[in-house]
JSON list of C-alpha atoms in Angstrom, two decimals:
[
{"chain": "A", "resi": 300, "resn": "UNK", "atom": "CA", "xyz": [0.00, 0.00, 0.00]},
{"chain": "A", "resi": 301, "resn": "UNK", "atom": "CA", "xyz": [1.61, 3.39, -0.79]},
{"chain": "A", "resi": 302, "resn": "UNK", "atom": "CA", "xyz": [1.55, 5.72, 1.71]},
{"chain": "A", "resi": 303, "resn": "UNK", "atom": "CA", "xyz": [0.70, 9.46, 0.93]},
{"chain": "A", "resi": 304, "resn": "UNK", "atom": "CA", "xyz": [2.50, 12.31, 1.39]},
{"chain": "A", "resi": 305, "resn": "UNK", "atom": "CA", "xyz": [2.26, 15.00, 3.82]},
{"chain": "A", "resi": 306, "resn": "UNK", "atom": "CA", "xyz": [1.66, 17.59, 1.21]},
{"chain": "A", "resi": 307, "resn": "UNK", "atom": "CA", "xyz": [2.54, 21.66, 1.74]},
{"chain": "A", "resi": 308, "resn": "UNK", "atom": "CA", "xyz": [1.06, 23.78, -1.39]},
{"chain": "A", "resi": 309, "resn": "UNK", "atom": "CA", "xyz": [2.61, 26.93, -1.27]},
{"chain": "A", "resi": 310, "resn": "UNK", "atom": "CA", "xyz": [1.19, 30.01, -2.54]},
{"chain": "A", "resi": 311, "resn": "UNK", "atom": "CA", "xyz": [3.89, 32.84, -2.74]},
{"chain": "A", "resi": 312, "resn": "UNK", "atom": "CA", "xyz": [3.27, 36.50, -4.83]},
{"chain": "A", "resi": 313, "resn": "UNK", "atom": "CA", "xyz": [5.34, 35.88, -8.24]},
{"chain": "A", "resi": 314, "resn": "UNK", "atom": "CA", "xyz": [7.92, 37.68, -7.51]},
{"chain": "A", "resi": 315, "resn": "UNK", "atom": "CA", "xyz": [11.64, 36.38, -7.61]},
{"chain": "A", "resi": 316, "resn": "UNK", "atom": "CA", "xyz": [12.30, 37.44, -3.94]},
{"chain": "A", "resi": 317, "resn": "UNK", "atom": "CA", "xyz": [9.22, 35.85, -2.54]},
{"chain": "A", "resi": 318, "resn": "UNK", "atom": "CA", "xyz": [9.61, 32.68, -4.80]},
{"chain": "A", "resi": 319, "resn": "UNK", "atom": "CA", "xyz": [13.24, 32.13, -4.15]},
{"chain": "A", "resi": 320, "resn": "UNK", "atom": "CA", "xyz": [12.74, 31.78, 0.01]},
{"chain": "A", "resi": 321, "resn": "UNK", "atom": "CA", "xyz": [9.66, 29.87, -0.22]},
{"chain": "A", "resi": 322, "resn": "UNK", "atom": "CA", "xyz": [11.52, 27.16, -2.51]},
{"chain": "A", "resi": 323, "resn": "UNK", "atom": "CA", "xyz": [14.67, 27.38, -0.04]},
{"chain": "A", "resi": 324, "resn": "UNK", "atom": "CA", "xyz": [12.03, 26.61, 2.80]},
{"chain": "A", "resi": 325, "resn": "UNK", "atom": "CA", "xyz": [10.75, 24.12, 1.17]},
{"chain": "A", "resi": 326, "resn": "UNK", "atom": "CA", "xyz": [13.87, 21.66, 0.42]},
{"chain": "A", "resi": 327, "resn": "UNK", "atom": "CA", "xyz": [15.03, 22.46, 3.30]},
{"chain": "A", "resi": 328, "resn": "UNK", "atom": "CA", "xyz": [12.13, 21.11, 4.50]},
{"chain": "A", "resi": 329, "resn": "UNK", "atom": "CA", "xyz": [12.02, 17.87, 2.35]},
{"chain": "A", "resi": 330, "resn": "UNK", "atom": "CA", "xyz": [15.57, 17.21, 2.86]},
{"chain": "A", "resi": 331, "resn": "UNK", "atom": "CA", "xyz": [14.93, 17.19, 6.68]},
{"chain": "A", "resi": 332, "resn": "UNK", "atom": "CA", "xyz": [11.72, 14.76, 6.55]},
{"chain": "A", "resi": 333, "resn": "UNK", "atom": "CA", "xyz": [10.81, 12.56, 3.55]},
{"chain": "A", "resi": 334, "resn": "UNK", "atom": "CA", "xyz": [7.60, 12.35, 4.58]},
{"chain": "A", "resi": 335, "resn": "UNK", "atom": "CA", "xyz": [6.60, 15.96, 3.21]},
{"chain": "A", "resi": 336, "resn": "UNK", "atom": "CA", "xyz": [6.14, 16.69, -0.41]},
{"chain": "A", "resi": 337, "resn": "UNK", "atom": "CA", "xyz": [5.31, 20.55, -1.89]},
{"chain": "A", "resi": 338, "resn": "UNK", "atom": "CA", "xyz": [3.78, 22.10, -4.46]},
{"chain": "A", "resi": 339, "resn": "UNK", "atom": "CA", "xyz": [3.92, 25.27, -5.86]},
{"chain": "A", "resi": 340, "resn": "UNK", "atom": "CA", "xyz": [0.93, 27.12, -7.19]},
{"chain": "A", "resi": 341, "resn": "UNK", "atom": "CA", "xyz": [1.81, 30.97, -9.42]},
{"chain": "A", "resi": 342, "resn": "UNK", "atom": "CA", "xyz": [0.05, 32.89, -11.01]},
{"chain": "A", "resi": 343, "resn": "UNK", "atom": "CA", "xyz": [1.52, 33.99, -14.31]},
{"chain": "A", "resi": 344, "resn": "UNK", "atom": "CA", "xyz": [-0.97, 36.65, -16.04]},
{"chain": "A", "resi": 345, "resn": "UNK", "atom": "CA", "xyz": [-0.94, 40.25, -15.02]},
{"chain": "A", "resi": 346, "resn": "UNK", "atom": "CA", "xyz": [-3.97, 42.75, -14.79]},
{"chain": "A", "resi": 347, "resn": "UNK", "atom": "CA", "xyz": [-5.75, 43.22, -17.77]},
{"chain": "A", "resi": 348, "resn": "UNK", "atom": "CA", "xyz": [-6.19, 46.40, -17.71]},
{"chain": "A", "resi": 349, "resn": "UNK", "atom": "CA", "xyz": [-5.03, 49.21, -14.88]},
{"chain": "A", "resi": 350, "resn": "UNK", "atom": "CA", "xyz": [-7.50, 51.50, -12.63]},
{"chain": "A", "resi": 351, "resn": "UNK", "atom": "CA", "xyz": [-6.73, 55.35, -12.29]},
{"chain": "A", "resi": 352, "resn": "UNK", "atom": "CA", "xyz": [-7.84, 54.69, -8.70]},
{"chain": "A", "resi": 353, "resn": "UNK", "atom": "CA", "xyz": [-5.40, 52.12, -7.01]},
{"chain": "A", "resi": 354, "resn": "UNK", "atom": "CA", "xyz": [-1.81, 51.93, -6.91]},
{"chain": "A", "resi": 355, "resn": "UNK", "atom": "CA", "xyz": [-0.05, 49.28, -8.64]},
{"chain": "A", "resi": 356, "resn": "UNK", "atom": "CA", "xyz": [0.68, 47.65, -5.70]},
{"chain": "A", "resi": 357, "resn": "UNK", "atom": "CA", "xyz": [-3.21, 47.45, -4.32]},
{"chain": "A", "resi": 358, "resn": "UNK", "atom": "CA", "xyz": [-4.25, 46.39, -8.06]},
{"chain": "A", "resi": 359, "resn": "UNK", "atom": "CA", "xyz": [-1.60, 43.53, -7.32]},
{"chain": "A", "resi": 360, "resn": "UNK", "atom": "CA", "xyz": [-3.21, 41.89, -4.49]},
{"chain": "A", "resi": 361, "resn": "UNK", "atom": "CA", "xyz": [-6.72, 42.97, -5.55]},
{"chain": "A", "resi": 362, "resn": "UNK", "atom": "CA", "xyz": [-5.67, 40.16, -8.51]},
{"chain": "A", "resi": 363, "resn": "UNK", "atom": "CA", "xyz": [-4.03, 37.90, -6.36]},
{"chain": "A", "resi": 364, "resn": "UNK", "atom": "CA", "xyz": [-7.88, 38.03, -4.93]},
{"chain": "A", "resi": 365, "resn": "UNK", "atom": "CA", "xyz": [-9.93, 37.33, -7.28]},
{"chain": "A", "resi": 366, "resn": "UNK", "atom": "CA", "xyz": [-8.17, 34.18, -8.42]},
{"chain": "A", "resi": 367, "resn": "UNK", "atom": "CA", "xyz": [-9.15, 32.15, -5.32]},
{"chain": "A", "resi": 368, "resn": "UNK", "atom": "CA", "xyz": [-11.66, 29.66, -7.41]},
{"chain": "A", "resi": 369, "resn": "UNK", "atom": "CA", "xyz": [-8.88, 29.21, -9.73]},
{"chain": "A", "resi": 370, "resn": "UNK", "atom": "CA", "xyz": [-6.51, 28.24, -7.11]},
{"chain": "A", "resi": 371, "resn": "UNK", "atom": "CA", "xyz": [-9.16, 25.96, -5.10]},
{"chain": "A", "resi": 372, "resn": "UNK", "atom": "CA", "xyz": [-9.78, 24.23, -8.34]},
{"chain": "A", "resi": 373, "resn": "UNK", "atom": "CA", "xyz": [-6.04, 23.37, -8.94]},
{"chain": "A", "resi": 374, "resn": "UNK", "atom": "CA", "xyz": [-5.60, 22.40, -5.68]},
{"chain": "A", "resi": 375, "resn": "UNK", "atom": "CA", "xyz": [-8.12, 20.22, -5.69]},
{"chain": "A", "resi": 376, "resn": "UNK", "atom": "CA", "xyz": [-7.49, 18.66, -9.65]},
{"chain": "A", "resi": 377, "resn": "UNK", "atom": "CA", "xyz": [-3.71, 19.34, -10.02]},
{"chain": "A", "resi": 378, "resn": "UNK", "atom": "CA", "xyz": [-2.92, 18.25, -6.16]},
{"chain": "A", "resi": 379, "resn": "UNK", "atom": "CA", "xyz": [-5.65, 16.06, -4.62]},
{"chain": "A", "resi": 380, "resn": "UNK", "atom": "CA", "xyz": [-6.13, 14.11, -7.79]},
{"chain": "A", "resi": 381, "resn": "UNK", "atom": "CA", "xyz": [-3.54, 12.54, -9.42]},
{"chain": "A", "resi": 382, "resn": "UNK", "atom": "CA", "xyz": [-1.90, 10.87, -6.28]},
{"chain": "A", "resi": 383, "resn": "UNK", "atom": "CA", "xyz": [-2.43, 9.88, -2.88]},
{"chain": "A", "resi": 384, "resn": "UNK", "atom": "CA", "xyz": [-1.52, 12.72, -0.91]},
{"chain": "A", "resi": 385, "resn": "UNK", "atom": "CA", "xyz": [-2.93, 14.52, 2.21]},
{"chain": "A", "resi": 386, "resn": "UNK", "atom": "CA", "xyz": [-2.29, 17.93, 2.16]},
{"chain": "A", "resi": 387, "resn": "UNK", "atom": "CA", "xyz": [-1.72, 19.37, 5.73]},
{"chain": "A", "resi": 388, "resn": "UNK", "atom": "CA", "xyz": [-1.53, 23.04, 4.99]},
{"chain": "A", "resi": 389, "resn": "UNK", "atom": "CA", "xyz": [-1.21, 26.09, 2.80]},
{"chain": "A", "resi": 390, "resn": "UNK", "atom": "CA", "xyz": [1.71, 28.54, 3.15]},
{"chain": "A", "resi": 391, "resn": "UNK", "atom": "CA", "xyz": [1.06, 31.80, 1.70]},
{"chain": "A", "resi": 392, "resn": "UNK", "atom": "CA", "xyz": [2.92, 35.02, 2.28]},
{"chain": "A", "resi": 393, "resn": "UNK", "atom": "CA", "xyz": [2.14, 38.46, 3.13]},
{"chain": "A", "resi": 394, "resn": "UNK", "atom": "CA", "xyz": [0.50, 39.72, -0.45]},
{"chain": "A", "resi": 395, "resn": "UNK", "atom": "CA", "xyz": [-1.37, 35.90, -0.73]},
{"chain": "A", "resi": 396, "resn": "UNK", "atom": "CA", "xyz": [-2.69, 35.69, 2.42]},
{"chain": "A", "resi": 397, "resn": "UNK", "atom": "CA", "xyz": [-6.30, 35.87, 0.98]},
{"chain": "A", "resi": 398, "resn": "UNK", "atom": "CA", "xyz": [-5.83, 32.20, -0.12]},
{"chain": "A", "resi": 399, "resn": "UNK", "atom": "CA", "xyz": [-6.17, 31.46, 3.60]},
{"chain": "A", "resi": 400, "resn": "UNK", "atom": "CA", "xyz": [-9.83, 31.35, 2.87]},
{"chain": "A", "resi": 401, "resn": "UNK", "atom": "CA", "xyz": [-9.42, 29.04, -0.23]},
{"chain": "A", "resi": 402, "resn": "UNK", "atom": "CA", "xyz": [-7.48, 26.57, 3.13]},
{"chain": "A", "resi": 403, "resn": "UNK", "atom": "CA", "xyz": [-10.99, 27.35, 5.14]},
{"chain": "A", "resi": 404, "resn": "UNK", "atom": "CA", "xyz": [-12.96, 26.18, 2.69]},
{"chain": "A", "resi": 405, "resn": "UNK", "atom": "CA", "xyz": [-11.47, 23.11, 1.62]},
{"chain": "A", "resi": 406, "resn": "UNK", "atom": "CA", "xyz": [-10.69, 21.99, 5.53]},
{"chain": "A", "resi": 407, "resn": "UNK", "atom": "CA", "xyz": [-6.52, 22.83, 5.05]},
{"chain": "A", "resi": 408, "resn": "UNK", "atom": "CA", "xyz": [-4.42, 24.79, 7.96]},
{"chain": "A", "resi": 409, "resn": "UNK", "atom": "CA", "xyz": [-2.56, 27.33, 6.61]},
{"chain": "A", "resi": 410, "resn": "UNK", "atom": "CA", "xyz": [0.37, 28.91, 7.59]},
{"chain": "A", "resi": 411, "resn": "UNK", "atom": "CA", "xyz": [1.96, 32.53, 6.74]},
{"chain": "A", "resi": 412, "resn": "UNK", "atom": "CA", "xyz": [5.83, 32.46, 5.80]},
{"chain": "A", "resi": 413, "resn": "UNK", "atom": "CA", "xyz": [7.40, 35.84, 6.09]},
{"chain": "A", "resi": 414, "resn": "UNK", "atom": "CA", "xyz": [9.85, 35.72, 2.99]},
{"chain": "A", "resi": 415, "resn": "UNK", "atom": "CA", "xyz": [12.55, 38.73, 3.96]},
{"chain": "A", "resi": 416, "resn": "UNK", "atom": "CA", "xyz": [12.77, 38.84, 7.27]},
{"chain": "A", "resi": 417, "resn": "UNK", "atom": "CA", "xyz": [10.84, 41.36, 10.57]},
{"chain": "A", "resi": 418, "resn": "UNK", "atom": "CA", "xyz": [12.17, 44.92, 10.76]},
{"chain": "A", "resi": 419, "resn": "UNK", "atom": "CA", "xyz": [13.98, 46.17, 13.68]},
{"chain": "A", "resi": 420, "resn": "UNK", "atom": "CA", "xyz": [13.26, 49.83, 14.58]},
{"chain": "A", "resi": 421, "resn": "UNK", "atom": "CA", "xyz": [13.77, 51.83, 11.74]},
{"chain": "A", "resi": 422, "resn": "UNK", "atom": "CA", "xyz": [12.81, 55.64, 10.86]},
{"chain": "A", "resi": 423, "resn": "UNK", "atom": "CA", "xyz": [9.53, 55.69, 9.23]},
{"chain": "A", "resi": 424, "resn": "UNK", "atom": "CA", "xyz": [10.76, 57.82, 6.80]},
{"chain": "A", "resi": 425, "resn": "UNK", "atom": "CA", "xyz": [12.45, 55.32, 4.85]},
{"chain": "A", "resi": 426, "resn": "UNK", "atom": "CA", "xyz": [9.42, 53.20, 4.58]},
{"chain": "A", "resi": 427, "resn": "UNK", "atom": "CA", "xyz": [7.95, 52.64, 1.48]},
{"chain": "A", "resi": 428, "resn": "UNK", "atom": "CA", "xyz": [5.45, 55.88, 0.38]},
{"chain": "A", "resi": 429, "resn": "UNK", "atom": "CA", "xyz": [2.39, 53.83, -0.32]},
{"chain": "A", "resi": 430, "resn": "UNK", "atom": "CA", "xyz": [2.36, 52.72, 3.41]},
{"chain": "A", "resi": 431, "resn": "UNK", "atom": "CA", "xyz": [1.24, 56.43, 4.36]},
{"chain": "A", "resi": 432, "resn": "UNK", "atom": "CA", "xyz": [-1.05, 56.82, 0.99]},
{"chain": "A", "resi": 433, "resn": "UNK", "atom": "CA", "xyz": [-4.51, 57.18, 2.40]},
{"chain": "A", "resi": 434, "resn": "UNK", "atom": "CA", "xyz": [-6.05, 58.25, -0.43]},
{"chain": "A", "resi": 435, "resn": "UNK", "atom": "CA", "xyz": [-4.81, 55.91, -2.92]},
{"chain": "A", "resi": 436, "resn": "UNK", "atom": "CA", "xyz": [-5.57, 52.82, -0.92]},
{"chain": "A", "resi": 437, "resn": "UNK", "atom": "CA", "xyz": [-1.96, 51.92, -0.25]},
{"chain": "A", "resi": 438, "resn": "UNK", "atom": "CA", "xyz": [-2.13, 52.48, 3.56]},
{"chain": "A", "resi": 439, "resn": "UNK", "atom": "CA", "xyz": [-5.68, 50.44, 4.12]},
{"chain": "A", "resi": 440, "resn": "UNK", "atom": "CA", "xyz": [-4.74, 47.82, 1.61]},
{"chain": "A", "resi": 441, "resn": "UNK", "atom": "CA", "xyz": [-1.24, 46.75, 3.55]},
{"chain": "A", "resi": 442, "resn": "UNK", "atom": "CA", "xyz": [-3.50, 47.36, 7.00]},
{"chain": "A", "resi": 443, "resn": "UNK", "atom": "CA", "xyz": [-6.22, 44.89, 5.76]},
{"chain": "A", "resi": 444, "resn": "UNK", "atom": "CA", "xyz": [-3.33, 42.40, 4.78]},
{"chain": "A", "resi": 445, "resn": "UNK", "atom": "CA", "xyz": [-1.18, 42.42, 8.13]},
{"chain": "A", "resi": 446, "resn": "UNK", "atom": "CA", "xyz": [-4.37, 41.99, 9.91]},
{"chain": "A", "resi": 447, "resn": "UNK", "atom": "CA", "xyz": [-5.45, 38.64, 8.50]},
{"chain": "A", "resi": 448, "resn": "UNK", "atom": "CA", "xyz": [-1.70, 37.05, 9.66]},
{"chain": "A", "resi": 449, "resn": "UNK", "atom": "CA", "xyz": [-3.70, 36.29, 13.06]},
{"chain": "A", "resi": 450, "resn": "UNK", "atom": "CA", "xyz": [-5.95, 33.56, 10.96]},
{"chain": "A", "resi": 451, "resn": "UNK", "atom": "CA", "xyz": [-3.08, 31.67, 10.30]},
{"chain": "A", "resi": 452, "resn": "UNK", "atom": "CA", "xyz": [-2.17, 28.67, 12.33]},
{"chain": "A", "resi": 453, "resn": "UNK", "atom": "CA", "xyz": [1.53, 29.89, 12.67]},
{"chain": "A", "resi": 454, "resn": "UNK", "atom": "CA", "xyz": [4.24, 32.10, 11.49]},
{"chain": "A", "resi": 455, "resn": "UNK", "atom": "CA", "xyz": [7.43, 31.44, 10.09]},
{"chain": "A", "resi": 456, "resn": "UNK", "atom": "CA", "xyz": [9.86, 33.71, 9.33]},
{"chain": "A", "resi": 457, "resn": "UNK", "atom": "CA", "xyz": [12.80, 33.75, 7.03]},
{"chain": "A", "resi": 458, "resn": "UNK", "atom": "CA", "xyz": [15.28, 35.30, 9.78]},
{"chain": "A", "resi": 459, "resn": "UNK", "atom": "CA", "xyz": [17.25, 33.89, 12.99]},
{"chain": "A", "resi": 460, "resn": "UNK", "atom": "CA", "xyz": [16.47, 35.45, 16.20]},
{"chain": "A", "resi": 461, "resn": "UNK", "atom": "CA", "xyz": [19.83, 36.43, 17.19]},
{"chain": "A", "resi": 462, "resn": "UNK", "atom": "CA", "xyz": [19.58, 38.79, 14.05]},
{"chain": "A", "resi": 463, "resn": "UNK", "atom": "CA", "xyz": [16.40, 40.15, 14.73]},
{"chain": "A", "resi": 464, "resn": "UNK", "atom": "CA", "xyz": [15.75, 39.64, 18.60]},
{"chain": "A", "resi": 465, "resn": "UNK", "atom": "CA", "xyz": [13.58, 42.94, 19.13]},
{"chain": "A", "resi": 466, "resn": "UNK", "atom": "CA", "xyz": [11.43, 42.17, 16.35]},
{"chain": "A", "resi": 467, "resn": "UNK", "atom": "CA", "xyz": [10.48, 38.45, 17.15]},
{"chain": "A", "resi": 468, "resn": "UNK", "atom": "CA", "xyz": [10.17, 39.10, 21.00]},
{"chain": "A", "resi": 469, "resn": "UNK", "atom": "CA", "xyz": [7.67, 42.40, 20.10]},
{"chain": "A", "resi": 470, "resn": "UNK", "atom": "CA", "xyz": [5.72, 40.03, 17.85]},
{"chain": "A", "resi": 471, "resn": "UNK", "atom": "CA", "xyz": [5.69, 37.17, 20.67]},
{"chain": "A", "resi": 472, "resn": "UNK", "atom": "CA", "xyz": [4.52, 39.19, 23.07]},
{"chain": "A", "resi": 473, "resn": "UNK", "atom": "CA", "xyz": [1.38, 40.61, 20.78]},
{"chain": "A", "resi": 474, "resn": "UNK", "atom": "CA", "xyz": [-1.09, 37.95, 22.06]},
{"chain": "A", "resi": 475, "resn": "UNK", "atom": "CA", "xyz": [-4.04, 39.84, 20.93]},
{"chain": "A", "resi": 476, "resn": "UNK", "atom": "CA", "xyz": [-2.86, 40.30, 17.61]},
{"chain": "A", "resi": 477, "resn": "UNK", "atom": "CA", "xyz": [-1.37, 37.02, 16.61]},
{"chain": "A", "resi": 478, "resn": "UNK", "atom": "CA", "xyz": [-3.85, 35.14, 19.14]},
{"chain": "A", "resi": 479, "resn": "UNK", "atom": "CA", "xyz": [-0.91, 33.00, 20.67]},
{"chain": "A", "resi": 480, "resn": "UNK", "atom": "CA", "xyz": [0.11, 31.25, 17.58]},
{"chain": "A", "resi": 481, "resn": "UNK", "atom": "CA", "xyz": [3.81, 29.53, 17.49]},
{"chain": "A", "resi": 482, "resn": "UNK", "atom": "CA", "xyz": [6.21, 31.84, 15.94]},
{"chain": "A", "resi": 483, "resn": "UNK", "atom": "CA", "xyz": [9.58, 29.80, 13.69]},
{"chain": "A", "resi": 484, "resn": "UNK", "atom": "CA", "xyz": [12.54, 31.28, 12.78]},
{"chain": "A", "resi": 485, "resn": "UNK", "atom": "CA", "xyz": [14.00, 29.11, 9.92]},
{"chain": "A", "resi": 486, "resn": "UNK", "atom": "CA", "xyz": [16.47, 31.49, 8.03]},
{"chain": "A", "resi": 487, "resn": "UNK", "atom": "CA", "xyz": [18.26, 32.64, 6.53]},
{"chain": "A", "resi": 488, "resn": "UNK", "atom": "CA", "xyz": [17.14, 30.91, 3.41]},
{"chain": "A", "resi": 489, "resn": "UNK", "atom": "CA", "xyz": [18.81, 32.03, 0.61]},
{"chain": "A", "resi": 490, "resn": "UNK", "atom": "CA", "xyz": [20.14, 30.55, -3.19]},
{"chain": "A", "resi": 491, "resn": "UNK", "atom": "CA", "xyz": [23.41, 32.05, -3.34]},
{"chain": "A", "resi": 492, "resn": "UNK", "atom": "CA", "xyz": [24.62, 29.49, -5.71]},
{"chain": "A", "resi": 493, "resn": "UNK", "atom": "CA", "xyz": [22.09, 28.88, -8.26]},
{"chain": "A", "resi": 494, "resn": "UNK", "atom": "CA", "xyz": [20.71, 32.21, -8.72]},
{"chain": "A", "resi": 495, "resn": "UNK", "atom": "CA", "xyz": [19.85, 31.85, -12.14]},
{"chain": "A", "resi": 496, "resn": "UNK", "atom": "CA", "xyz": [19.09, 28.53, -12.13]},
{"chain": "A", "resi": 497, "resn": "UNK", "atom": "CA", "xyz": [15.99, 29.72, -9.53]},
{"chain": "A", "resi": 498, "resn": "UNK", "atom": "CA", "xyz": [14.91, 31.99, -12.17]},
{"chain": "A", "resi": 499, "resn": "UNK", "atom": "CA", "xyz": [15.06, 29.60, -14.54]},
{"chain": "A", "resi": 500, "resn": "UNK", "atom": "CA", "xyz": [12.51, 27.69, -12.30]},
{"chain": "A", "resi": 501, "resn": "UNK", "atom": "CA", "xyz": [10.51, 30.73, -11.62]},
{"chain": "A", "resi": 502, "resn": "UNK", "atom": "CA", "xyz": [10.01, 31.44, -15.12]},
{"chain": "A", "resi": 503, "resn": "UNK", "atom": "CA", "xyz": [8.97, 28.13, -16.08]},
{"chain": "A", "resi": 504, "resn": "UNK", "atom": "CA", "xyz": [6.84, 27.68, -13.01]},
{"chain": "A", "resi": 505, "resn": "UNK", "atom": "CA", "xyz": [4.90, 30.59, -14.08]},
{"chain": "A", "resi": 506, "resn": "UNK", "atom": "CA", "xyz": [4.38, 29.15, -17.27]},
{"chain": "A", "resi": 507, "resn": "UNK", "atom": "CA", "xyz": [2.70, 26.29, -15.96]},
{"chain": "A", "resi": 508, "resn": "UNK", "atom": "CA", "xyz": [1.27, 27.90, -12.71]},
{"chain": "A", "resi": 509, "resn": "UNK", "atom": "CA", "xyz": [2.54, 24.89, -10.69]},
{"chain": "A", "resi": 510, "resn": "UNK", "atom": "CA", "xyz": [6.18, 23.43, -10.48]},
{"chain": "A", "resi": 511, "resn": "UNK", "atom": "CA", "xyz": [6.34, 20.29, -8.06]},
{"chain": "A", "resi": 512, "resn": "UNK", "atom": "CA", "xyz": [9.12, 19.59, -6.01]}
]
C-alpha cells in the first residue's frame, strides 16, 4: 500500500524574492523529513487592464484576490487528484494571504511564511510611500493584509532570532494580535549558488502555474 504524502502547497506572490525563500524553505524542509512533499501554485498573467484609482501595488493583491476559485480548483485537480496525498496546509505570504480562505474552505491549515525577514526599529521615513497613501488605498490595503496574519495557524519567518531579537520578542509578546500562535525562525534561506538557475525555475513555473518539487 503506498503511503501518501504529507503535502505543503505553497502560494507565494510571483515575484523572484518571494519565490526564491519559499523554494529554499521548502527543500530544506524535504531534505529534513521525507515524509513531506510541496507544491507550488503561481500565477503567471498580469492585470488586464489598470484603474486610475489604485496603486499598482493594491491592483496587485486585488488580482491575487480574485483568483481564489482558480486556485481551489487546482488544488483540488492538479494536487488532490492525481496521487495519494494529504495535504496538511497552505503557506502563503504576506500579499497571498487571501488564499487562507481558499485553506478554510477546503478543511486545510494554513500557515503565513514571512519571505525577507521582521524589521527592527527603523525611521519611518524610509518606509515605502504607499504605506502612508490614504487616499490611494496603499495604507488600508497593507493594513487589511497584516491583519489577516492572526488567521493563520503559525508564522514562520525567514530570519534567525539572534539577528532580529527585538522584532520576534515584540511580535511574541502581541497575544491579541497574533492570538498565541507559534512563531519559527527558519532562516536565513537564501540561493546564493544557483541564482539563475531559480529563475530559470521561476520562469517556467509561471508558465505552468505549478512546479512540483
Amino acid at each position: 500500500m503506498t503511503m501518501k504524502k504529507l503535502e505543503l502547497v505553497f502560494i507565494p506572490t510571483p515575484a523572484i524574492g518571494h519565490f526564491v525563500s519559499s523554494v529554499e524553505f521548502a527543500k530544506r524542509l524535504l531534505l529534513r523529513d521525507d515524509r513531506f512533499s510541496a507544491s507550488f501554485l503561481v500565477k503567471a498573467a498580469a492585470p488586464h487592464s489598470v484603474s486610475v484609482f489604485l496603486r499598482p501595488e493594491v491592483l496587485g493583491v486585488k488580482f491575487i484576490e480574485s483568483h481564489k476559485f482558480c486556485v481551489k480548483d487546482s488544488i483540488i485537480n492538479q494536487v488532490l487528484l492525481p496521487e495519494p496525498v494529504s495535504v496538511v496546509g497552505l503557506v502563503v505570504d504576506t500579499f497571498t494571504i487571501s488564499m487562507i480562505d481558499v485553506a478554510t474552505e477546503l478543511g486545510f491549515p494554513s500557515y503565513l511564511f514571512n519571505t525577507s525577514g521582521y524589521l527592527n526599529p527603523i525611521p519611518s521615513n524610509v518606509l515605502p510611500s504607499l504605506l502612508f497613501d490614504k487616499d490611494g488605498g496603499g495604507y488600508l490595503c497593507f493594513l487589511n493584509l497584516v491583519r489577516r496574519f492572526k488567521e493563520t495557524k503559525a508564522i514562520i519567518n525567514n530570519s534567525f532570532e539572534e539577528l532580529e531579537s527585538h522584532a520576534v520578542k515584540t511580535l511574541s509578546e502581541l497575544e491579541d494580535y497574533i492570538n498565541n500562535k507559534p512563531i519559527f525562525t527558519v532562516g536565513p534561506l537564501l540561493d546564493v549558488l544557483h541564482g539563475r538557475q531559480t529563475q530559470s525555475s521561476l520562469r517556467s513555473a509561471i508558465r505552468s502555474n505549478m512546479r512540483k518539487l
